Short mmCIF file of C-alpha atoms (C1' of nucleotides) in Angstrom, two decimals:
data_model
loop_
_atom_site.label_atom_id
_atom_site.label_comp_id
_atom_site.label_asym_id
_atom_site.label_seq_id
_atom_site.Cartn_x
_atom_site.Cartn_y
_atom_site.Cartn_z
CA MET A 15 124.85 200.87 64.04
CA THR A 16 124.82 197.90 66.06
CA ASN A 17 121.82 198.41 67.54
CA LYS A 18 120.19 198.46 64.05
CA ILE A 19 121.56 195.66 62.48
CA GLU A 20 120.85 193.69 66.06
CA ASN A 21 117.17 194.59 65.37
CA ARG A 22 116.69 193.39 62.10
CA LYS A 23 118.46 190.30 63.08
CA SER A 24 115.93 189.57 65.92
CA GLU A 25 113.06 190.37 63.25
CA ILE A 26 114.35 187.70 61.26
CA ILE A 27 114.41 185.57 64.19
CA ARG A 28 111.18 185.92 65.04
CA ILE A 29 109.71 185.61 61.50
CA ALA A 30 112.26 182.57 61.17
CA ALA A 31 110.34 180.93 64.26
CA LYS A 32 106.84 181.69 63.01
CA LEU A 33 107.75 179.92 59.86
CA PHE A 34 109.95 177.20 61.55
CA LYS A 35 106.78 176.42 63.96
CA GLU A 36 104.68 176.13 60.74
CA LYS A 37 106.47 173.76 58.35
CA GLY A 38 109.27 172.93 60.29
CA TYR A 39 113.33 173.87 59.94
CA SER A 40 114.18 171.65 57.42
CA ALA A 41 111.10 172.71 55.09
CA VAL A 42 111.14 176.32 55.47
CA THR A 43 113.62 178.09 52.63
CA MET A 44 115.74 181.15 52.76
CA ARG A 45 113.45 181.91 50.27
CA ASP A 46 110.39 181.33 52.20
CA LEU A 47 112.00 183.52 55.05
CA ALA A 48 113.05 186.32 52.84
CA ALA A 49 109.69 186.38 51.11
CA GLU A 50 108.20 186.99 54.75
CA MET A 51 110.51 189.88 55.81
CA GLY A 52 109.63 191.33 51.92
CA ILE A 53 113.47 190.67 51.12
CA LYS A 54 115.37 188.71 48.87
CA ALA A 55 117.17 186.10 50.20
CA ALA A 56 120.56 187.03 49.87
CA SER A 57 120.23 190.18 51.73
CA LEU A 58 119.03 188.16 55.06
CA TYR A 59 123.02 187.53 54.72
CA ASN A 60 124.26 190.69 55.98
CA HIS A 61 122.03 189.78 59.23
CA ILE A 62 122.65 186.24 59.83
CA ARG A 63 125.76 183.65 59.39
CA SER A 64 124.04 180.88 58.00
CA LYS A 65 120.11 178.98 58.58
CA GLU A 66 121.11 176.84 61.82
CA ASP A 67 122.92 180.03 62.76
CA ILE A 68 119.23 181.58 63.29
CA LEU A 69 118.15 177.57 64.48
CA ASN A 70 120.94 177.91 67.67
CA THR A 71 119.92 181.23 68.30
CA ILE A 72 116.19 180.70 68.83
CA ILE A 73 116.82 177.30 70.53
CA ILE A 74 119.68 177.99 72.74
CA SER A 75 118.18 180.63 74.28
CA ILE A 76 114.84 179.15 75.18
CA ALA A 77 116.85 176.29 76.48
CA GLU A 78 118.78 178.68 79.09
CA ALA A 79 116.09 180.45 79.63
CA PHE A 80 114.62 177.03 81.11
CA THR A 81 117.72 176.47 83.09
CA ASP A 82 117.79 179.39 84.43
CA GLY A 83 114.57 179.26 86.03
CA MET A 84 115.07 175.53 87.15
CA LYS A 85 118.01 176.88 88.36
CA LEU A 86 116.13 179.35 90.62
CA ILE A 87 113.89 176.70 91.76
CA LYS A 88 116.23 174.34 93.00
CA ALA A 89 117.65 177.14 95.44
CA SER A 90 114.37 177.46 97.10
CA ASN A 91 113.58 175.91 100.26
CA ASP A 92 110.09 175.02 99.35
CA ASN A 93 108.79 171.61 99.45
CA CYS A 94 108.10 169.27 96.63
CA LYS A 95 104.67 171.21 95.67
CA GLU A 96 105.57 174.58 96.07
CA LYS A 97 108.27 173.29 93.51
CA LEU A 98 105.97 172.35 90.95
CA ARG A 99 103.60 174.70 90.73
CA GLN A 100 106.98 176.97 90.31
CA ILE A 101 107.84 174.73 87.48
CA ILE A 102 104.40 174.92 85.63
CA GLU A 103 104.01 178.47 85.86
CA LEU A 104 107.68 178.88 83.96
CA HIS A 105 106.34 177.01 81.42
CA VAL A 106 103.31 178.66 81.04
CA ARG A 107 105.24 182.06 81.30
CA LEU A 108 108.01 181.16 78.59
CA SER A 109 105.66 179.38 76.58
CA SER A 110 103.43 181.99 75.76
CA GLN A 111 106.40 184.71 75.56
CA ASN A 112 108.06 182.63 72.64
CA ILE A 113 105.55 180.08 71.08
CA TYR A 114 107.05 179.58 68.03
CA GLY A 115 110.36 179.24 69.62
CA MET A 116 108.99 176.58 71.59
CA ALA A 117 108.02 174.59 68.21
CA SER A 118 111.79 174.85 67.47
CA LEU A 119 113.36 173.73 70.95
CA ASN A 120 110.69 170.33 70.42
CA ASN A 121 110.86 169.41 66.94
CA ASP A 122 113.88 170.51 65.64
CA TRP A 123 117.06 170.34 67.65
CA MET A 124 118.16 167.18 65.67
CA HIS A 125 119.19 169.52 63.33
CA LEU A 126 121.52 171.93 65.46
CA GLN A 127 125.23 170.68 64.27
CA ASN A 128 127.40 172.73 66.43
CA GLN A 129 125.17 173.12 69.39
CA GLN A 130 123.46 169.80 69.87
CA GLU A 131 126.03 168.52 72.12
CA TYR A 132 125.14 171.14 74.11
CA TYR A 133 121.47 171.76 73.83
CA LYS A 134 121.40 167.79 75.06
CA VAL A 135 123.25 168.53 78.34
CA LEU A 136 120.92 171.50 79.10
CA ARG A 137 117.89 169.08 78.19
CA ALA A 138 119.50 166.13 80.29
CA ASN A 139 120.45 168.53 83.24
CA TYR A 140 116.35 170.47 83.38
CA GLU A 141 115.40 166.53 83.41
CA ASN A 142 117.18 165.47 85.80
CA ASP A 143 116.64 168.20 88.06
CA PHE A 144 112.28 167.76 87.61
CA ARG A 145 112.92 164.18 88.01
CA LYS A 146 115.03 164.54 91.50
CA ILE A 147 112.20 167.14 92.46
CA LEU A 148 109.44 164.13 92.19
CA GLU A 149 111.78 161.96 93.64
CA GLU A 150 112.16 163.67 97.17
CA GLY A 151 108.39 164.17 96.90
CA ILE A 152 107.44 160.41 96.99
CA THR A 153 110.21 159.87 99.41
CA SER A 154 108.70 162.58 101.99
CA GLY A 155 105.26 161.10 101.27
CA ASP A 156 103.84 164.20 99.72
CA LEU A 157 103.46 162.46 96.07
CA ILE A 158 101.98 158.98 95.16
CA ASN A 159 104.36 155.98 95.31
CA VAL A 160 104.26 155.58 91.48
CA LYS A 161 107.10 155.26 88.81
CA PRO A 162 109.17 158.55 89.02
CA GLU A 163 109.79 158.35 85.36
CA VAL A 164 106.21 157.68 84.16
CA MET A 165 105.45 160.83 86.45
CA LEU A 166 108.08 163.02 84.88
CA PHE A 167 107.50 162.75 81.35
CA SER A 168 103.41 162.44 81.92
CA ILE A 169 103.84 166.15 83.37
CA LEU A 170 106.97 167.22 81.13
CA THR A 171 105.07 166.55 78.05
CA THR A 172 102.04 168.08 78.40
CA LEU A 173 104.02 171.48 79.63
CA ARG A 174 106.34 170.40 76.64
CA SER A 175 103.22 170.75 74.48
CA LEU A 176 101.74 174.07 75.97
CA TYR A 177 102.86 175.91 72.80
CA LEU A 178 100.25 174.03 70.73
CA TRP A 179 97.29 174.93 72.37
CA ILE A 180 97.95 178.32 74.08
CA PRO A 181 97.59 180.80 70.81
CA LYS A 182 94.18 179.16 70.38
CA LYS A 183 93.01 180.43 73.62
CA GLU A 184 94.19 184.05 73.70
CA ASP A 185 91.54 184.58 76.20
CA LEU A 186 93.27 182.29 78.72
CA ASP A 187 94.42 184.00 81.80
CA LEU A 188 98.20 182.79 82.20
CA GLN A 189 98.02 183.20 86.51
CA GLU A 190 94.59 181.04 85.62
CA LEU A 191 96.06 178.57 83.30
CA SER A 192 99.07 177.80 85.45
CA GLU A 193 96.49 177.33 88.44
CA THR A 194 94.23 174.95 86.15
CA LEU A 195 97.29 172.98 85.01
CA TYR A 196 98.08 172.66 88.39
CA GLN A 197 95.04 171.38 90.00
CA ILE A 198 94.49 169.09 86.98
CA LEU A 199 98.54 167.68 86.69
CA VAL A 200 98.90 167.03 90.83
CA GLU A 201 95.69 166.55 91.96
CA GLY A 202 94.33 164.77 89.12
CA ILE A 203 90.52 165.26 87.54
CA ASN A 204 89.28 162.53 89.56
CA LYS A 205 86.34 164.29 91.91
CA MET B 20 103.14 138.70 42.62
CA THR B 21 101.31 141.41 44.33
CA ASN B 22 102.19 140.06 47.89
CA LYS B 23 105.93 140.28 46.98
CA ILE B 24 105.16 144.21 46.03
CA GLU B 25 103.58 144.60 48.95
CA ASN B 26 105.91 143.62 51.37
CA ARG B 27 108.04 144.94 49.89
CA LYS B 28 105.90 148.21 49.82
CA SER B 29 105.69 147.43 54.12
CA GLU B 30 109.18 147.47 54.62
CA ILE B 31 109.95 150.68 52.80
CA ILE B 32 106.83 152.60 54.59
CA ARG B 33 108.71 151.25 57.86
CA ILE B 34 112.24 152.40 57.37
CA ALA B 35 110.78 155.49 56.17
CA ALA B 36 109.20 155.95 59.02
CA LYS B 37 111.94 155.37 61.40
CA LEU B 38 113.98 157.76 59.40
CA PHE B 39 110.96 160.44 59.19
CA LYS B 40 111.29 160.01 63.71
CA GLU B 41 114.80 160.93 63.69
CA LYS B 42 114.88 163.64 61.01
CA GLY B 43 111.42 164.60 59.99
CA TYR B 44 109.95 163.78 57.16
CA SER B 45 111.29 166.80 54.99
CA ALA B 46 115.53 166.57 55.83
CA VAL B 47 115.18 162.96 54.70
CA THR B 48 115.73 162.09 51.03
CA MET B 49 114.58 159.26 48.71
CA ARG B 50 118.31 158.73 48.70
CA ASP B 51 118.94 158.30 52.75
CA LEU B 52 115.83 155.90 51.85
CA ALA B 53 117.38 153.58 49.56
CA ALA B 54 120.60 153.34 51.54
CA GLU B 55 118.83 152.21 54.78
CA MET B 56 117.00 149.62 52.39
CA GLY B 57 119.99 148.65 50.60
CA ILE B 58 119.45 149.73 47.26
CA LYS B 59 119.08 152.84 44.54
CA ALA B 60 116.95 155.60 45.07
CA ALA B 61 115.60 155.25 41.18
CA SER B 62 114.23 151.26 42.54
CA LEU B 63 111.89 152.66 45.30
CA TYR B 64 109.38 153.71 42.57
CA ASN B 65 108.47 150.55 41.52
CA HIS B 66 106.88 150.13 44.79
CA ILE B 67 105.86 153.64 45.55
CA ARG B 68 104.21 156.63 43.78
CA SER B 69 105.79 159.15 45.78
CA LYS B 70 107.68 160.51 48.82
CA GLU B 71 104.40 161.75 49.69
CA ASP B 72 102.59 158.72 48.99
CA ILE B 73 104.72 157.11 51.81
CA LEU B 74 103.33 159.60 54.27
CA ASN B 75 100.41 159.53 53.21
CA THR B 76 99.79 155.37 53.88
CA ILE B 77 101.74 156.27 57.82
CA ILE B 78 99.92 158.83 58.95
CA ILE B 79 96.41 157.71 57.28
CA SER B 80 96.84 153.94 58.76
CA ILE B 81 97.40 155.41 61.91
CA ALA B 82 94.83 158.32 62.22
CA GLU B 83 92.11 155.54 61.00
CA ALA B 84 93.34 153.05 64.04
CA PHE B 85 92.93 155.63 66.84
CA THR B 86 89.31 156.70 64.65
CA ASP B 87 88.29 152.91 64.80
CA GLY B 88 89.21 152.44 68.71
CA MET B 89 87.14 155.98 69.14
CA LYS B 90 84.11 154.77 67.67
CA LEU B 91 84.00 151.17 69.72
CA ILE B 92 84.82 153.23 73.01
CA LYS B 93 81.98 155.81 72.39
CA ALA B 94 79.52 152.64 71.24
CA SER B 95 80.09 151.14 74.62
CA ASN B 96 77.75 151.79 78.25
CA ASP B 97 80.19 152.65 80.43
CA ASN B 98 81.12 155.60 82.51
CA CYS B 99 83.41 158.44 82.28
CA LYS B 100 86.15 156.87 84.03
CA GLU B 101 86.33 153.67 82.30
CA LYS B 102 85.89 155.31 78.82
CA LEU B 103 89.30 156.87 79.99
CA ARG B 104 90.80 153.79 80.46
CA GLN B 105 90.25 152.32 77.61
CA ILE B 106 91.53 155.70 75.61
CA ILE B 107 94.17 155.39 77.29
CA GLU B 108 94.87 152.06 76.89
CA LEU B 109 93.78 152.32 73.25
CA HIS B 110 97.01 155.40 72.73
CA VAL B 111 99.53 152.53 74.82
CA ARG B 112 98.49 149.65 72.24
CA LEU B 113 98.67 151.95 69.08
CA SER B 114 101.77 154.34 70.17
CA SER B 115 103.67 150.58 71.09
CA GLN B 116 102.62 148.97 68.12
CA ASN B 117 103.75 151.72 65.73
CA ILE B 118 106.88 154.06 67.65
CA TYR B 119 108.21 155.51 64.31
CA GLY B 120 104.64 156.30 62.85
CA MET B 121 103.49 157.94 65.57
CA ALA B 122 106.54 161.24 65.31
CA SER B 123 105.25 161.57 61.51
CA LEU B 124 101.07 161.31 62.86
CA ASN B 125 102.53 164.12 65.23
CA ASN B 126 104.73 166.35 63.58
CA ASP B 127 104.42 165.76 59.87
CA TRP B 128 100.78 165.86 58.94
CA MET B 129 101.55 169.38 57.26
CA HIS B 130 103.17 167.98 54.62
CA LEU B 131 100.45 165.93 53.72
CA GLN B 132 98.62 167.22 50.45
CA ASN B 133 95.93 165.34 48.65
CA GLN B 134 94.70 163.43 52.19
CA GLN B 135 95.65 166.67 54.50
CA GLU B 136 92.08 167.78 54.63
CA TYR B 137 91.04 164.22 55.56
CA TYR B 138 93.90 164.07 58.25
CA LYS B 139 92.34 167.15 59.87
CA VAL B 140 88.59 166.27 59.76
CA LEU B 141 89.88 162.69 62.16
CA ARG B 142 91.60 164.23 64.07
CA ALA B 143 88.63 166.67 64.82
CA ASN B 144 86.39 164.48 65.56
CA TYR B 145 88.66 162.47 67.71
CA GLU B 146 89.07 165.28 69.58
CA ASN B 147 85.76 166.09 69.88
CA ASP B 148 84.67 162.85 71.00
CA PHE B 149 87.19 162.88 73.99
CA ARG B 150 86.00 166.40 75.08
CA LYS B 151 82.43 164.96 74.84
CA ILE B 152 83.40 162.22 77.05
CA LEU B 153 85.23 164.42 79.45
CA GLU B 154 82.29 167.17 79.43
CA GLU B 155 79.79 164.03 80.55
CA GLY B 156 82.07 163.36 83.60
CA ILE B 157 81.90 166.80 84.48
CA THR B 158 77.96 167.15 84.25
CA SER B 159 77.60 163.61 86.06
CA GLY B 160 79.98 164.84 88.92
CA ASP B 161 82.64 161.88 88.86
CA LEU B 162 85.13 164.58 87.25
CA ILE B 163 86.30 168.42 88.91
CA ASN B 164 84.94 171.06 87.23
CA VAL B 165 87.97 172.71 85.12
CA LYS B 166 87.61 173.76 81.47
CA PRO B 167 87.38 170.33 79.79
CA GLU B 168 89.46 172.14 76.80
CA VAL B 169 92.66 172.81 79.71
CA MET B 170 91.53 168.70 80.91
CA LEU B 171 91.56 167.03 77.50
CA PHE B 172 94.78 168.84 76.38
CA SER B 173 96.50 167.82 79.36
CA ILE B 174 95.65 164.39 78.80
CA LEU B 175 95.86 164.18 75.28
CA THR B 176 99.51 165.71 75.07
CA THR B 177 100.56 162.91 77.48
CA LEU B 178 99.46 160.27 75.16
CA ARG B 179 100.51 161.51 72.40
CA SER B 180 103.97 162.02 73.01
CA LEU B 181 104.30 158.14 74.45
CA TYR B 182 106.04 157.60 71.41
CA LEU B 183 108.88 159.89 72.52
CA TRP B 184 109.86 157.55 75.51
CA ILE B 185 108.28 153.78 75.44
CA PRO B 186 111.25 152.81 73.16
CA LYS B 187 113.10 154.10 76.46
CA LYS B 188 111.79 151.87 78.84
CA GLU B 189 111.76 148.90 76.80
CA ASP B 190 111.34 146.71 80.43
CA LEU B 191 107.48 148.22 81.01
CA ASP B 192 104.68 145.92 80.96
CA LEU B 193 102.19 148.00 78.59
CA GLN B 194 99.26 146.66 81.14
CA GLU B 195 100.99 148.41 83.96
CA LEU B 196 102.17 151.43 81.74
CA SER B 197 98.52 151.92 81.23
CA GLU B 198 97.21 152.00 84.80
CA THR B 199 100.01 153.85 85.75
CA LEU B 200 98.84 156.64 83.71
CA TYR B 201 95.53 156.37 84.43
CA GLN B 202 96.62 156.88 87.99
CA ILE B 203 98.84 159.85 87.27
CA LEU B 204 95.99 161.27 84.82
CA VAL B 205 93.25 160.56 86.65
CA GLU B 206 93.82 160.27 90.28
CA GLY B 207 96.76 162.89 90.18
CA ILE B 208 100.30 162.43 91.90
CA ASN B 209 98.95 163.98 94.85
CA LYS B 210 99.16 161.58 97.67
"C1'" DG C 8 120.97 197.31 53.29
"C1'" DT C 9 119.25 195.75 49.63
"C1'" DC C 10 119.74 193.96 44.92
"C1'" DT C 11 120.56 190.69 40.77
"C1'" DA C 12 123.21 186.83 39.15
"C1'" DT C 13 125.25 182.76 39.78
"C1'" DA C 14 128.33 178.94 41.88
"C1'" DG C 15 127.75 174.04 43.61
"C1'" DC C 16 124.96 170.95 45.13
"C1'" DC C 17 121.00 168.12 45.80
"C1'" DA C 18 116.07 167.07 45.75
"C1'" DG C 19 112.11 164.07 43.20
"C1'" DA C 20 111.23 161.53 40.02
"C1'" DT C 21 111.63 159.20 35.06
"C1'" DA C 22 113.17 156.52 30.98
"C1'" DG C 23 115.15 152.48 29.98
"C1'" DA C 24 118.75 148.46 29.91
"C1'" DC C 25 119.46 144.36 31.60
"C1'" DG D 16 113.41 144.42 40.39
"C1'" DT D 17 117.15 146.79 40.42
"C1'" DC D 18 120.45 149.45 37.91
"C1'" DT D 19 122.91 153.71 35.57
"C1'" DA D 20 122.31 157.86 33.17
"C1'" DT D 21 120.00 162.24 33.49
"C1'" DC D 22 115.73 165.88 33.36
"C1'" DT D 23 114.21 169.60 36.03
"C1'" DG D 24 114.07 172.92 39.58
"C1'" DG D 25 115.09 174.14 44.37
"C1'" DC D 26 118.59 174.62 47.96
"C1'" DT D 27 122.10 177.48 50.83
"C1'" DA D 28 125.27 180.47 50.11
"C1'" DT D 29 128.68 184.18 47.99
"C1'" DA D 30 129.98 188.38 44.88
"C1'" DG D 31 129.65 192.83 43.24
"C1'" DA D 32 126.90 196.53 41.31
"C1'" DC D 33 124.38 200.37 43.72
#
DNA sequence: GTCTATAGCCAGATAGAC
DNA sequence: GTCTATCTGGCTATAGAC
C-alpha cells in the first residue's frame, strides 16, 4: 500500500520536474501537471501535500546528493586535480541522472519556503568546499594564481549548466564527456 | 511629452527586470511591479501595453546587442584567440550594463509569445557564429582538438552566467575580469 | 484513487473619474 | 498620469460522492 503511494508520488515528482524545466515552477499549474498525468488536479492531493511539497522534494534530494558526493571527495587523500576530476564526474553523473530536477535546483530554489534556508546552507557549504580545493591547488602550485572566486564560478557555472545541453547529445558517452570537460576546464583550450 | 512617457517606460522596464531576476517573470505580478514603483497596477498600462510587452523589450534589446557585437567581431580580420578575447569582453560589458536583464534573457525567454521565434533565431545565429570561430581555431591548430560543441557550451555557459556573480564583486575591475576569464577559459587553470 | 463541484483568492487588464 | 472600481478568468486546495 505504502509502496503504491510512493510510486505514484515518484511519478508526480518526475513529471512535475519535466514541466518545471520547460516553463519554470511558477508557470506550471496543478492542472497542467494533472493533465500530463492523465488525471484531474484534485487527485494529485492524494499523493502530495501541496505544489511546494513537490518542489521541496525535487530540490532537496539533489542538493543532498551533491553534498554527499562532495563529502566523499573531501575525505579522500587525492591531490587537487584528482579532486577536480571527481567533482566533474559528480556533476556529470548527477546531472545526467536528473536532467529535469537540475533545472529546478538552479532556477526555482527561490520559491522554496520552509526549506529555503536549508538549501542555502547546503549550497554555501558546497561552494566553500569547492573553493578550498581550488585554494589548496593554488597554494601547492598545481593551479595558476588567479582569483579563486573567478576560477570557482567559471568552473561551477559550466557544471551547473550541464543539464541544459546533456539531453541534446544523447549519443554522448558520459565518461568521455567528463574527460573532455576536465581537459577544457583544467588544461584549457589553447594548444 | 513623448520623452516623458519613454522615461517612465524605461523606469518600469528597469524595475521589472530587477523583480524578474529575483523571482522569475511568472512569479512577478503587475501589482508587485506597481508597488515597487509607488503607483497602482492600473497606472502601469498608460506606459506599457501588457506584462509580456515588458519582457519583450527587456529580452530583445539585449539579444540584439549581442548580435550586433558578434557581427563586429566576425567582420574583423583577427585570429581565433583574439576573437575569443573580444567575445569575452562583449559578455562582460553587456552583462555588467544589464545585470537584471540578463536573468530574463537566460531564464524567461520561453514566456515570450510574439517574439519567441525571433529570439530563437538570434540565439541560434549567435551560437553558430561562436561555433564557427572555435572550429576555425581547431582547424588552424590554435585550439586543441576536442568536440567544438562541448567547447562552445563550456565557455558560453560561463559567460551567460556572469550576471549571477558580477554583482557580488562590485570592486571588480571589468577589464581585469575579462583578462582573468580569458586566462581561465582559454589557457586553463593548470600550471 | 479519482471524480465533480466549489471555496477563496489573486491574476492581467479595462473603464472612466479626476 | 494616476486613481478607484471592476470584469473575467485562473490559481491552489478542500469536501465529499463513488
